[in-house]
GROMACS .gro file of C-alpha atoms in nm:
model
  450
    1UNK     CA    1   2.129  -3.188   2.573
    2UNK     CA    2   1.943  -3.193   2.934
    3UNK     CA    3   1.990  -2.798   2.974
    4UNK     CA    4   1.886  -2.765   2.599
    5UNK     CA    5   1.591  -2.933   2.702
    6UNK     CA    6   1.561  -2.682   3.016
    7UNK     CA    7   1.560  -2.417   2.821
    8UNK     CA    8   1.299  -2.530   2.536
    9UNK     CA    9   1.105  -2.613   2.835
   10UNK     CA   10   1.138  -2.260   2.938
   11UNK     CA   11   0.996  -2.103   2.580
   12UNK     CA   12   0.713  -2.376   2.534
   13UNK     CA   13   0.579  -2.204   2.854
   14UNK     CA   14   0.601  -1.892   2.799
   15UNK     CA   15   0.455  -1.933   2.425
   16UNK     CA   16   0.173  -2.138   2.557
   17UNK     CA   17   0.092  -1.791   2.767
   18UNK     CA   18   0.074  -1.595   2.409
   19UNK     CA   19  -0.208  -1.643   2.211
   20UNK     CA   20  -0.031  -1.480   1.916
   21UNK     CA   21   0.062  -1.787   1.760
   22UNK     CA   22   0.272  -1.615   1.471
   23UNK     CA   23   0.484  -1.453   1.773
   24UNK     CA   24   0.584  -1.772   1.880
   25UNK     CA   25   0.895  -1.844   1.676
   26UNK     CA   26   1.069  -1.458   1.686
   27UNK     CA   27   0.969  -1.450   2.071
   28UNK     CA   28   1.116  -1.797   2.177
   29UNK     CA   29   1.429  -1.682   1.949
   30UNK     CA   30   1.501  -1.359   2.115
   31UNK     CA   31   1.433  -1.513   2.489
   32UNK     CA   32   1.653  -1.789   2.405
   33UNK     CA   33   1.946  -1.540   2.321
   34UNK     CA   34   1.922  -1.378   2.624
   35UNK     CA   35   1.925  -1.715   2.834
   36UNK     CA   36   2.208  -1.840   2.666
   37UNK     CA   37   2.434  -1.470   2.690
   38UNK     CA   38   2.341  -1.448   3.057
   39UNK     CA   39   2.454  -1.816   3.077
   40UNK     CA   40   2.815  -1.777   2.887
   41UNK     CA   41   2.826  -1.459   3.139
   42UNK     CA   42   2.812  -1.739   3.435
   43UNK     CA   43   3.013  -1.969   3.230
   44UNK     CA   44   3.331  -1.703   3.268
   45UNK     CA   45   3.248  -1.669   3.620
   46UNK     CA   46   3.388  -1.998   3.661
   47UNK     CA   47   3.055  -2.176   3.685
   48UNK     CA   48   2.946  -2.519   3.517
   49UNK     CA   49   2.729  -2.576   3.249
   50UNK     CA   50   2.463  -2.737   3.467
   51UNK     CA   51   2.443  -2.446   3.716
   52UNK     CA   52   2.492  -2.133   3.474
   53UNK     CA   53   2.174  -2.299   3.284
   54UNK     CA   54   1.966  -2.329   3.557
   55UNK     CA   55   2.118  -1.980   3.723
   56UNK     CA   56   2.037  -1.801   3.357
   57UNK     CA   57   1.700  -1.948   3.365
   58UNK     CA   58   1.628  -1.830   3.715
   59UNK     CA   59   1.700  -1.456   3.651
   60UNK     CA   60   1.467  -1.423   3.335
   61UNK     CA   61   1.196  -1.504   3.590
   62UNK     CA   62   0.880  -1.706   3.621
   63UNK     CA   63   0.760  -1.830   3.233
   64UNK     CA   64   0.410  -1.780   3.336
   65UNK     CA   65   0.408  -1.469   3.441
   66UNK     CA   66   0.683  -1.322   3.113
   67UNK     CA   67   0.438  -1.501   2.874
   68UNK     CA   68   0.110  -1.358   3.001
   69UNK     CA   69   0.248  -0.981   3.051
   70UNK     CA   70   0.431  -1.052   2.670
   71UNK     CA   71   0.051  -1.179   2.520
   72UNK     CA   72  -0.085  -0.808   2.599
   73UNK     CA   73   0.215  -0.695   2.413
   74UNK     CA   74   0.199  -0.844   2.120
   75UNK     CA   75  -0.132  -0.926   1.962
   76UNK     CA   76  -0.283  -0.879   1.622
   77UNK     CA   77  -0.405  -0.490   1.664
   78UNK     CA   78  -0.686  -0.393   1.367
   79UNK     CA   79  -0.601  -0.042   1.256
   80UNK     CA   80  -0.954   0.079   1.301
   81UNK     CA   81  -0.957   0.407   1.148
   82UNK     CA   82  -0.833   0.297   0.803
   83UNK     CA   83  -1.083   0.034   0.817
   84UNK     CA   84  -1.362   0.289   0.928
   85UNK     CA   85  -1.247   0.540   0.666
   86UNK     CA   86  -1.197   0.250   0.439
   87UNK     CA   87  -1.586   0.162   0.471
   88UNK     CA   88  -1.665   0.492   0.457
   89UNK     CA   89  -1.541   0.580   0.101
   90UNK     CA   90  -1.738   0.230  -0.016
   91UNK     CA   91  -2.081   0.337   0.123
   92UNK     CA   92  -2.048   0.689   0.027
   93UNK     CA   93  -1.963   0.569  -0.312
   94UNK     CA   94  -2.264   0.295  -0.324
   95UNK     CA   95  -2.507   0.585  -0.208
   96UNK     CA   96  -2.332   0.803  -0.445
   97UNK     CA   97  -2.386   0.570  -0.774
   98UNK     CA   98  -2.730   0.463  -0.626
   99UNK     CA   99  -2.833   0.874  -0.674
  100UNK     CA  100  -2.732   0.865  -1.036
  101UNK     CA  101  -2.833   0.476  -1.137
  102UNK     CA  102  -3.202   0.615  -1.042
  103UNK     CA  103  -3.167   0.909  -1.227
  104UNK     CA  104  -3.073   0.721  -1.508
  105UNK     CA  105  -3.209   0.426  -1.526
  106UNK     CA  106  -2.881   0.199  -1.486
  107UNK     CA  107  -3.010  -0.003  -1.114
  108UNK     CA  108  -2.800  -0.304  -1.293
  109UNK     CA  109  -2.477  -0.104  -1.245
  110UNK     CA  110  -2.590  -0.023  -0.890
  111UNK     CA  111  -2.637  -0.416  -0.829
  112UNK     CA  112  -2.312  -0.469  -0.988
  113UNK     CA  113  -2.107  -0.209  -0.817
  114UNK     CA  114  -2.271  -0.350  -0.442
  115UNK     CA  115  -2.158  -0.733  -0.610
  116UNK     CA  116  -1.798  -0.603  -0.668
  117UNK     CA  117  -1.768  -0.446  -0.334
  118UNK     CA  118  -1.879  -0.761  -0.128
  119UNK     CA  119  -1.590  -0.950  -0.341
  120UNK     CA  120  -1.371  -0.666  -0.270
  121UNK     CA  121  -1.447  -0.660   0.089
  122UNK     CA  122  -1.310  -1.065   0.076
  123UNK     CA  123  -1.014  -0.999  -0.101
  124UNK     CA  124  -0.940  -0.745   0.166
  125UNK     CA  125  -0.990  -0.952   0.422
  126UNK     CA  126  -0.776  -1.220   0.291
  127UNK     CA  127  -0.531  -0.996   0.266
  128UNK     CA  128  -0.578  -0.910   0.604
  129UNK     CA  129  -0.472  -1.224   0.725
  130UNK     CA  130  -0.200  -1.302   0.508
  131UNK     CA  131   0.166  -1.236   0.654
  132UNK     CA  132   0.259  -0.913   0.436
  133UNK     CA  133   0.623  -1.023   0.483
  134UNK     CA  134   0.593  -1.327   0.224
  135UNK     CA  135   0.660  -1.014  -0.042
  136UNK     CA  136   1.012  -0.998   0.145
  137UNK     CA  137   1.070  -1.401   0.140
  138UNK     CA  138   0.972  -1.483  -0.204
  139UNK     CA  139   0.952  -1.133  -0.368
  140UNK     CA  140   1.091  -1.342  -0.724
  141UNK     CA  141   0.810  -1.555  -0.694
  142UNK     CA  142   0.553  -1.304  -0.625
  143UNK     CA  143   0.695  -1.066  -0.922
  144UNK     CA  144   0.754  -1.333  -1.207
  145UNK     CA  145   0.400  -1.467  -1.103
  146UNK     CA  146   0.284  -1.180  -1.152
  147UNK     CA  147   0.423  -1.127  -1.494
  148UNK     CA  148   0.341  -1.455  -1.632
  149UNK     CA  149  -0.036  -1.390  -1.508
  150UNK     CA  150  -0.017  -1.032  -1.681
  151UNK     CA  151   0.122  -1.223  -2.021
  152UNK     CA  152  -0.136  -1.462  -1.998
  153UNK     CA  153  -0.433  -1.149  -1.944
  154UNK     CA  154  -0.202  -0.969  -2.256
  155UNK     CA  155  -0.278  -1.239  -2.465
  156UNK     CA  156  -0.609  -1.334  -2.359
  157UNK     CA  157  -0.813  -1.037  -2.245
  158UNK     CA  158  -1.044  -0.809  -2.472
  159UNK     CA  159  -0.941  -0.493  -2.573
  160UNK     CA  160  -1.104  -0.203  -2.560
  161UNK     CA  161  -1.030   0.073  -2.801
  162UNK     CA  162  -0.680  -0.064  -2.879
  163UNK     CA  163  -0.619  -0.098  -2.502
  164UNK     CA  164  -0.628  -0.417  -2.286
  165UNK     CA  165  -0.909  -0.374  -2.016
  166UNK     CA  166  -0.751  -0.573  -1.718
  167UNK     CA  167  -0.396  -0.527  -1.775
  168UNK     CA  168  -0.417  -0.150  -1.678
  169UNK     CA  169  -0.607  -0.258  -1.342
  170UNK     CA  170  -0.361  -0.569  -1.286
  171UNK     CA  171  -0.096  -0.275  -1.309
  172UNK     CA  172  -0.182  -0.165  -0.946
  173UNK     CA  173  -0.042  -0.486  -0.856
  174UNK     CA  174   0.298  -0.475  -1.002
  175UNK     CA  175   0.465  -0.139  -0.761
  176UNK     CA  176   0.382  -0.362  -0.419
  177UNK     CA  177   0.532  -0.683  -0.545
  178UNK     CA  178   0.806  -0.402  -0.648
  179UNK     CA  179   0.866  -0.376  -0.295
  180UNK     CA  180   0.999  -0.722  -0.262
  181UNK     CA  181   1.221  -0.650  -0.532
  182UNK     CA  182   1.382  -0.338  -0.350
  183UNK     CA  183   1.420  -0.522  -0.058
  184UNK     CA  184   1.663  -0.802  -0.166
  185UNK     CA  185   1.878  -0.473  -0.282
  186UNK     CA  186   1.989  -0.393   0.059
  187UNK     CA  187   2.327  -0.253   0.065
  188UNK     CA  188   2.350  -0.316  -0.322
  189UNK     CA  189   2.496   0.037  -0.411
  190UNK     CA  190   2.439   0.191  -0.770
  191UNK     CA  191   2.398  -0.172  -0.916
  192UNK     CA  192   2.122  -0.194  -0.701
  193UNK     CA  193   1.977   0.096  -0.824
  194UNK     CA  194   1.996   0.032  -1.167
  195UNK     CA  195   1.861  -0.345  -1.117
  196UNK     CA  196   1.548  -0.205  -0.921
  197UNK     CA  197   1.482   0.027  -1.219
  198UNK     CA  198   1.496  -0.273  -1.442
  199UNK     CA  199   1.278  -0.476  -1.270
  200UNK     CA  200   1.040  -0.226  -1.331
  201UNK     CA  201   1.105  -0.162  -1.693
  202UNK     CA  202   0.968  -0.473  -1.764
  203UNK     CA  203   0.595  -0.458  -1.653
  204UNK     CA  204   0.610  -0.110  -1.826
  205UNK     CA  205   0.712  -0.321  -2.158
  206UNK     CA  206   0.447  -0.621  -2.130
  207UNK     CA  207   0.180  -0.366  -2.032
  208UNK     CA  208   0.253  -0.133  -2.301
  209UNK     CA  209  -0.107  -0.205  -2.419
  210UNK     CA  210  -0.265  -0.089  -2.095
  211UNK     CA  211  -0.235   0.273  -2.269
  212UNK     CA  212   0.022   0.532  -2.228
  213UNK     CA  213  -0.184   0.683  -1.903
  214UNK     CA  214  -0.183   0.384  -1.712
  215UNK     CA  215   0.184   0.339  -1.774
  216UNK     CA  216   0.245   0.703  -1.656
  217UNK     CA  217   0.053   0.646  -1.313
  218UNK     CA  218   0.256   0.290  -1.300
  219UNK     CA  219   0.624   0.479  -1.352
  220UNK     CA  220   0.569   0.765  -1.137
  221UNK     CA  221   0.455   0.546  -0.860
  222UNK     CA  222   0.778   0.325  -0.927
  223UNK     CA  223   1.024   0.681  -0.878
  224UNK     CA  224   0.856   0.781  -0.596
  225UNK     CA  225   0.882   0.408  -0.423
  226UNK     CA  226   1.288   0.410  -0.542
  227UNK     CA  227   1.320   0.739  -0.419
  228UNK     CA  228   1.158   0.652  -0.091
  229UNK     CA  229   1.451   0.345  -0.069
  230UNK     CA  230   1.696   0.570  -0.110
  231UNK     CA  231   1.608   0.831   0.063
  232UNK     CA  232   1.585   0.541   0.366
  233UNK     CA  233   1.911   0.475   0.309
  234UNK     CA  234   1.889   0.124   0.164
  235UNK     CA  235   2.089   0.107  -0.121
  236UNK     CA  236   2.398   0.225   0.141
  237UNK     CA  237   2.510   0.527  -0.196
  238UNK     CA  238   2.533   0.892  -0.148
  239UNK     CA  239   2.187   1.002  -0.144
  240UNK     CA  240   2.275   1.309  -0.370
  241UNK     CA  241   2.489   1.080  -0.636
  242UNK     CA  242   2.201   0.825  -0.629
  243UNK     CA  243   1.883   1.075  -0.694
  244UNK     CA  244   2.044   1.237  -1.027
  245UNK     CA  245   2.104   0.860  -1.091
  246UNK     CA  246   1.798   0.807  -1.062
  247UNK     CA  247   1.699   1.132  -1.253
  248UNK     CA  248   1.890   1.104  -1.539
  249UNK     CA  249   1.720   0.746  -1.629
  250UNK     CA  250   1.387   0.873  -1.563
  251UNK     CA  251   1.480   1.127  -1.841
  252UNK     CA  252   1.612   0.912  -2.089
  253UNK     CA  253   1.261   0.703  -1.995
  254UNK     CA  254   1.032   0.989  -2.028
  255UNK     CA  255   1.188   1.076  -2.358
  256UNK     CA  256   1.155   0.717  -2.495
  257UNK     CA  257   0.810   0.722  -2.424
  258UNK     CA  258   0.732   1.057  -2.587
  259UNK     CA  259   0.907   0.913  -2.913
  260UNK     CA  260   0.678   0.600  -2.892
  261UNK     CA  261   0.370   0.872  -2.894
  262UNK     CA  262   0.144   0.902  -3.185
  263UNK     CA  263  -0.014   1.207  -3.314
  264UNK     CA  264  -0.355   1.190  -3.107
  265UNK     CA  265  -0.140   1.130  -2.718
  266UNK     CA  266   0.098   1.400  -2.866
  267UNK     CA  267  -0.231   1.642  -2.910
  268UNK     CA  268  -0.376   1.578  -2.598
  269UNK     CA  269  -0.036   1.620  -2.422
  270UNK     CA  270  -0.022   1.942  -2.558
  271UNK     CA  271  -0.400   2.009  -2.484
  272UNK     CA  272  -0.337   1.973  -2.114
  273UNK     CA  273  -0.066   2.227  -2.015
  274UNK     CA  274  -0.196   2.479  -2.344
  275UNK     CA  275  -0.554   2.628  -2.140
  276UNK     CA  276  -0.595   2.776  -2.554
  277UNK     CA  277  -0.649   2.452  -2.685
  278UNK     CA  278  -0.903   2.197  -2.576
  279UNK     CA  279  -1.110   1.906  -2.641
  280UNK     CA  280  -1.500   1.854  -2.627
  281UNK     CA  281  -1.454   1.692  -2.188
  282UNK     CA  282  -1.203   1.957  -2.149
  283UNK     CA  283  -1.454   2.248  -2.240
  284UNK     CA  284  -1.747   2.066  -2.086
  285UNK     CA  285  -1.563   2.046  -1.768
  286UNK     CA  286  -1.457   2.388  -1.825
  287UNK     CA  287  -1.779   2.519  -1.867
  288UNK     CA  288  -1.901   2.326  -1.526
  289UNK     CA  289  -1.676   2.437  -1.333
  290UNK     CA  290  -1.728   2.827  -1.428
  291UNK     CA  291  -2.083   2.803  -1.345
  292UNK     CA  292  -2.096   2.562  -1.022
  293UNK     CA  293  -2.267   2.670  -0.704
  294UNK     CA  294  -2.083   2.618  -0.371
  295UNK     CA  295  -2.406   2.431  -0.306
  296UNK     CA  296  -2.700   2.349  -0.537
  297UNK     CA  297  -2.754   2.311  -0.930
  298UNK     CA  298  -2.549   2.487  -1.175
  299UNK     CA  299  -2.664   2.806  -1.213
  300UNK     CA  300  -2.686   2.842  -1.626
  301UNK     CA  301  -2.989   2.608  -1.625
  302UNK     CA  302  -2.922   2.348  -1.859
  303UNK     CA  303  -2.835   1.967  -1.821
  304UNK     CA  304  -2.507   1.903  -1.871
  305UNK     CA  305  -2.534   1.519  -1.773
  306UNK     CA  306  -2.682   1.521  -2.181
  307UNK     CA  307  -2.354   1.656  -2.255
  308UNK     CA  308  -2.125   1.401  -2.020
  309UNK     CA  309  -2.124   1.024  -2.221
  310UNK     CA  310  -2.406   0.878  -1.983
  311UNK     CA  311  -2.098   0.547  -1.964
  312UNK     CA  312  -1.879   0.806  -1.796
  313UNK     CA  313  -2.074   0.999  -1.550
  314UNK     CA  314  -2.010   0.753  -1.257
  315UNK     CA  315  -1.658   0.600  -1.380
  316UNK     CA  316  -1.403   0.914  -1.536
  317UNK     CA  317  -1.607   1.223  -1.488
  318UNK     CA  318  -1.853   1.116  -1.140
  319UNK     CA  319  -1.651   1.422  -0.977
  320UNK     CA  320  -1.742   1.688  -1.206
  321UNK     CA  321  -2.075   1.555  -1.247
  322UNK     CA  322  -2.163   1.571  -0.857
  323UNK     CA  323  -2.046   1.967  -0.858
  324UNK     CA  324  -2.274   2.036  -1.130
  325UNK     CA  325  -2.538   1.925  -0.958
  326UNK     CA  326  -2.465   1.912  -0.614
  327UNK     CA  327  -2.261   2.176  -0.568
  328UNK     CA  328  -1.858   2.233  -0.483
  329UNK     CA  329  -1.970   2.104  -0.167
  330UNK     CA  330  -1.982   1.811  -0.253
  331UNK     CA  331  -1.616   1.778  -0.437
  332UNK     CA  332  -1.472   1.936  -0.098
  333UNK     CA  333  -1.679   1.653   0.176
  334UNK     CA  334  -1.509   1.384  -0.050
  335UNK     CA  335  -1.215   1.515  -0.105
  336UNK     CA  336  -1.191   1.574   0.254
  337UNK     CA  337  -1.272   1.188   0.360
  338UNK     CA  338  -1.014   1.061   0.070
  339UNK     CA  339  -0.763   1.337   0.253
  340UNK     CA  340  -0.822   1.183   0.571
  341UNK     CA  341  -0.720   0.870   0.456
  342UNK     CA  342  -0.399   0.971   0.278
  343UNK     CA  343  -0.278   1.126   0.538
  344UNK     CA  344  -0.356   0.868   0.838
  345UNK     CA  345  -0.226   0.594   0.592
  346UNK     CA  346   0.074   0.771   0.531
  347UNK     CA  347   0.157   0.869   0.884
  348UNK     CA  348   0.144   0.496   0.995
  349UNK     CA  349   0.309   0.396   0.662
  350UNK     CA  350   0.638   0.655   0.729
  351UNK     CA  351   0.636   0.583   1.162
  352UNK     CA  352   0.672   0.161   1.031
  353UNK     CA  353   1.011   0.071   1.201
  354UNK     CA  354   1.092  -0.224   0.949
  355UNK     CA  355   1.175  -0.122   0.589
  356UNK     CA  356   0.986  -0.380   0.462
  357UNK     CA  357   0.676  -0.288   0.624
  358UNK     CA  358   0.737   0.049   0.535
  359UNK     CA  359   0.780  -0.019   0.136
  360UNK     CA  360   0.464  -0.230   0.110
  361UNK     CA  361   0.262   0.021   0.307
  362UNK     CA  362   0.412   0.317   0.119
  363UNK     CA  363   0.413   0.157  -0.206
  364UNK     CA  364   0.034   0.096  -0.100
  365UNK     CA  365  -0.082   0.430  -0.018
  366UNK     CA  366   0.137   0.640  -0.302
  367UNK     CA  367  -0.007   0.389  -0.519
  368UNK     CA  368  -0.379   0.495  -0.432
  369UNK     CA  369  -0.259   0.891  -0.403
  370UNK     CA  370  -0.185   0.861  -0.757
  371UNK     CA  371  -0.507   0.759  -0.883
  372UNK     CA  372  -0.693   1.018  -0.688
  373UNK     CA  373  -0.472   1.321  -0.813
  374UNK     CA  374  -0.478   1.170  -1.187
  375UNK     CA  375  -0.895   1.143  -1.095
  376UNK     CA  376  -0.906   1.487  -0.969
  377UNK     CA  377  -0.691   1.666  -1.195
  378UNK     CA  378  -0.876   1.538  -1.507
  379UNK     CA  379  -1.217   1.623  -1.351
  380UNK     CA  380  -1.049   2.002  -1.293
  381UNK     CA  381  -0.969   2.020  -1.677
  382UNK     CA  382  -0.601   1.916  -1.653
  383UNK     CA  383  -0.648   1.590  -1.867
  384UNK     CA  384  -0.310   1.514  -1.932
  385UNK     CA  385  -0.336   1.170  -1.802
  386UNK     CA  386  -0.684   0.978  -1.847
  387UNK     CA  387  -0.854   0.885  -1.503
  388UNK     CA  388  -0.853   0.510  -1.409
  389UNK     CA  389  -1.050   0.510  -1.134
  390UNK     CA  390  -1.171   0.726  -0.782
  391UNK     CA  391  -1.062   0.458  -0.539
  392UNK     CA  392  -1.369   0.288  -0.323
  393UNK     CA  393  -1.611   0.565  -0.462
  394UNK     CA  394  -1.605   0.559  -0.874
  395UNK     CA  395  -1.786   0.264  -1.023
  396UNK     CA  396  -1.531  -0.002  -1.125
  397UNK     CA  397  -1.583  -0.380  -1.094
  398UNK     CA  398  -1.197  -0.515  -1.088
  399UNK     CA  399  -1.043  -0.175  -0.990
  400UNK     CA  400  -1.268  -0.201  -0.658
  401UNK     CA  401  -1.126  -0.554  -0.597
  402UNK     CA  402  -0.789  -0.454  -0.639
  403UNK     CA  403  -0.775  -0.153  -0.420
  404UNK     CA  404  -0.921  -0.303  -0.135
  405UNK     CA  405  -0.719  -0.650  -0.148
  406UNK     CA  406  -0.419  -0.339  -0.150
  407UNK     CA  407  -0.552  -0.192   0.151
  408UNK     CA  408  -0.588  -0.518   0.320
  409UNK     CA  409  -0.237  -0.556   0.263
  410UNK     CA  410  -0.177  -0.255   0.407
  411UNK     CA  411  -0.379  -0.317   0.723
  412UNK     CA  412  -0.187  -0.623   0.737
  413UNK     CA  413   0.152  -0.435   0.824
  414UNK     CA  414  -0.022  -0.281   1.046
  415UNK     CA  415  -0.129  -0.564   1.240
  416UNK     CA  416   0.175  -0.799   1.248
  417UNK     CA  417   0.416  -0.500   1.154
  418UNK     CA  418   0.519  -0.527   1.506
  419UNK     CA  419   0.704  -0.884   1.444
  420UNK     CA  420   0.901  -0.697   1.170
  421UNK     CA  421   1.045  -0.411   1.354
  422UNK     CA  422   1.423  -0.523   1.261
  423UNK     CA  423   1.264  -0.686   0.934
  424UNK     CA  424   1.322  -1.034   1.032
  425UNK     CA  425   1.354  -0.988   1.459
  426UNK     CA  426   1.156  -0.889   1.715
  427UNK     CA  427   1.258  -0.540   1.811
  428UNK     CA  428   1.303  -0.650   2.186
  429UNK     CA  429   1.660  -0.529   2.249
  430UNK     CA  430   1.695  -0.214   2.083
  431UNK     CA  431   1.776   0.101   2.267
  432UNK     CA  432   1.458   0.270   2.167
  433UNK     CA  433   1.115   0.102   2.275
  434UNK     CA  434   1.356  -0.179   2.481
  435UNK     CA  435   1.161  -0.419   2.656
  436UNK     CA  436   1.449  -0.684   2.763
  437UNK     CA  437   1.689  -0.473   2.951
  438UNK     CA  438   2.052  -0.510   3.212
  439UNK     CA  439   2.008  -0.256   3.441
  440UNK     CA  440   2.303  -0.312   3.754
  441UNK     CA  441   2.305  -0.664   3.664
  442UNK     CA  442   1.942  -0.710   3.679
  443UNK     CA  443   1.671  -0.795   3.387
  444UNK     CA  444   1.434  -0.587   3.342
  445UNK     CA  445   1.109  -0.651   3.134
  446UNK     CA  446   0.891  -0.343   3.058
  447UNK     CA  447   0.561  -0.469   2.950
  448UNK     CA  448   0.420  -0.121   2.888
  449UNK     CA  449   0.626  -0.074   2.587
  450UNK     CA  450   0.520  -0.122   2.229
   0.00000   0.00000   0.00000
């Protein structure tokens, strides 16, 4: 008990070097290990308890001096150019929607837009500060939560042209907490497979209301996130056996859904891949795109905004607007910004050592990739699937919120992703980025790695 006490004595000093308070527990764990290995080493060198405690103790070296070289280690570390980019996309959107709100006379949706970005920016921040890895410690609790909440918005929320507002922007929810899910099928095999794919069958059945696009954009994220698993190797199958598993129930999906079409979705979803047949946005868009400038106004002088539904011009069609009277200029600066952002997001999302930092920040990022390239395509004429929303930059009250309480999820990984390297150890002892190592009998500490 007294050399127990040595050695908590040991880690309380050391922790009360590191600021990093959530650091504490994984740090004190991993140091304690390596006190009590070196010790059992002494132990079979014929030494007593007593001794090979205080002898293991000596060689990890002065607790002062391990804890403060370990706090410039670890520390919370902002990822700054998601969050620049991040506020980037809002204010460029604000300015964007300010522009058009004059033009037309709508400064209430400007006020209301600049409203739901403040609350956005909160719920971001919140989910700054949360610990990203409760999704991996309660992922049941997260998901069913999140089902009864969606049942509860089903039955309760207003419906708008036979769909349900907020269940198709509550849908952007359901692929992270997905995550959680694929996590607790580590090492499942095939059954794990098939149980992941259930799992998300079933928002796909309660949101069936949300409108046949949203539930495309929700599915397609959902195969690229399983794919992604086993790809990584989690479900411990044969890659190849597992992908035309995975394949052939997408299939039997896809063709369940086209049977549940009715004659109007089966129109349009000829409509989009049949350039002969179009609708009145389709040849509107058509017609804009024909006739738009690099830079400037269109150059058939007329004003198409008269024939764009003035409720869409800054929600499903502010792309195609800005080109008509702005220029192609403008489509390629924002396109550029939102490229910039994929592709930092992803970077840091793939280079995640721990698999569960890597699903939520994947699921994160594919999740908002999506909903540009469904934004894009259908403001470029290919309106198979209808647009939900330009992340950060279209007008949208709850779809605003959502995204950026996503990305502060994201940023979260980020920030304590280094805790998670081995998904529930600190990464201190593995053979690439060591920072505890024997070398001829000695410890070494390296507190330049990261």
């Amino acid at each position: 008990m007294e050399q127990s006490n040595k050695i908590k004595e040991y880690l309380e000093t050391v922790c009360e070097q590191i600021r990093w308070k959530k650091a504490h527990g994984i740090i004190s764990e991993e140091i304690e290990n390596h006190i009590i290995d070196q010790k059992n080493a002494f132990l079979d060198d014929g030494l007593d308890d007593e001794t090979a405690t205080a002898k293991a103790i000596l060689e990890m070296g002065d607790p002062v001096t391990i804890g403060t070289g370990l706090d410039g280690v670890y520390r919370p570390k902002p990822e700054w150019g998601i969050i620049i980019l991040t506020s980037v996309m809002l204010l460029l959107g604000i300015v964007i929607r300010a522009f058009i709100t004059y033009d037309y006379q709508m400064s209430w949706k400007l006020i209301n837009g600049i409203v739901y970005t403040l609350i956005g920016v909160a719920f971001m921040t919140i989910a700054y500060f949360l610990d990203f890895s409760i999704i991996g410690k309660y992922p049941k609790t997260i998901y069913f939560g999140l089902i009864i909440t969606t049942i509860g918005i089903v039955i309760l929320g207003r419906t708008i042209r036979g769909q349900n507002f907020y269940v198709k922007f509550i849908m952007l929810l359901f692929p992270t907490a997905l995550t959680g899910i694929l996590y607790t099928m580590r090492s499942k095999g095939y059954w794990g497979i098939i149980l992941s794919g259930v799992y998300c069958i079933i928002p796909g059945i309660i949101c069936f209301k949300a409108g046949l696009s949203s539930l495309a954009l929700y599915f397609i994220t959902c195969f690229i996130l399983i794919i992604f698993a086993i790809i990584k190797g989690w479900f411990n199958v044969k890659k190849i056996n597992a992908l035309l598993l995975v394949c052939i129930l997408t299939v039997i999906l896809s063709i369940v859904i086209l049977v549940s079409m009715n004659g109007y979705q089966l129109d349009r979803l000829k409509g989009a891949f049949d350039p002969t047949v179009g609708g009145y946005m389709k040849n509107i868009v058509k017609k804009i795109t024909e006739n738009a400038q690099f830079i400037g106004n269109n150059t058939y002088g007329i004003d198409t905004s008269n024939l764009i539904e003035l409720e869409y011009i800054d929600t499903d069609y502010l792309l195609i607007h800005l080109i008509d009277k702005i220029g192609w200029i403008s489509f390629i600066v924002i396109m550029l910004i939102i490229l910039a952002f994929i592709i930092r997001s992803l970077k840091f999302s793939l280079t995640q050592k721990g698999v569960l930092g890597g699903l939520v920040s994947f699921s994160v990022i594919i999740n908002f990739t999506m909903q540009v390239l469904v934004y894009v395509a259908n403001n470029l004429g290919f309106q198979l699937i209808a647009p939900l929303t330009l992340p950060l930059i279209s007008y949208g009250g709850i779809g605003t919120i959502i995204n950026m309480f996503l990305i502060g999820i994201m940023l979260s990984v980020y920030k304590s992703g280094i805790l998670y390297k081995n998904d529930n150890k600190l990464d201190i002892s593995s053979n690439k980025n060591k920072i505890f190592q024997f070398i001829d009998g000695k410890l070494i500490i390296d507190f330049n790695r990261r």
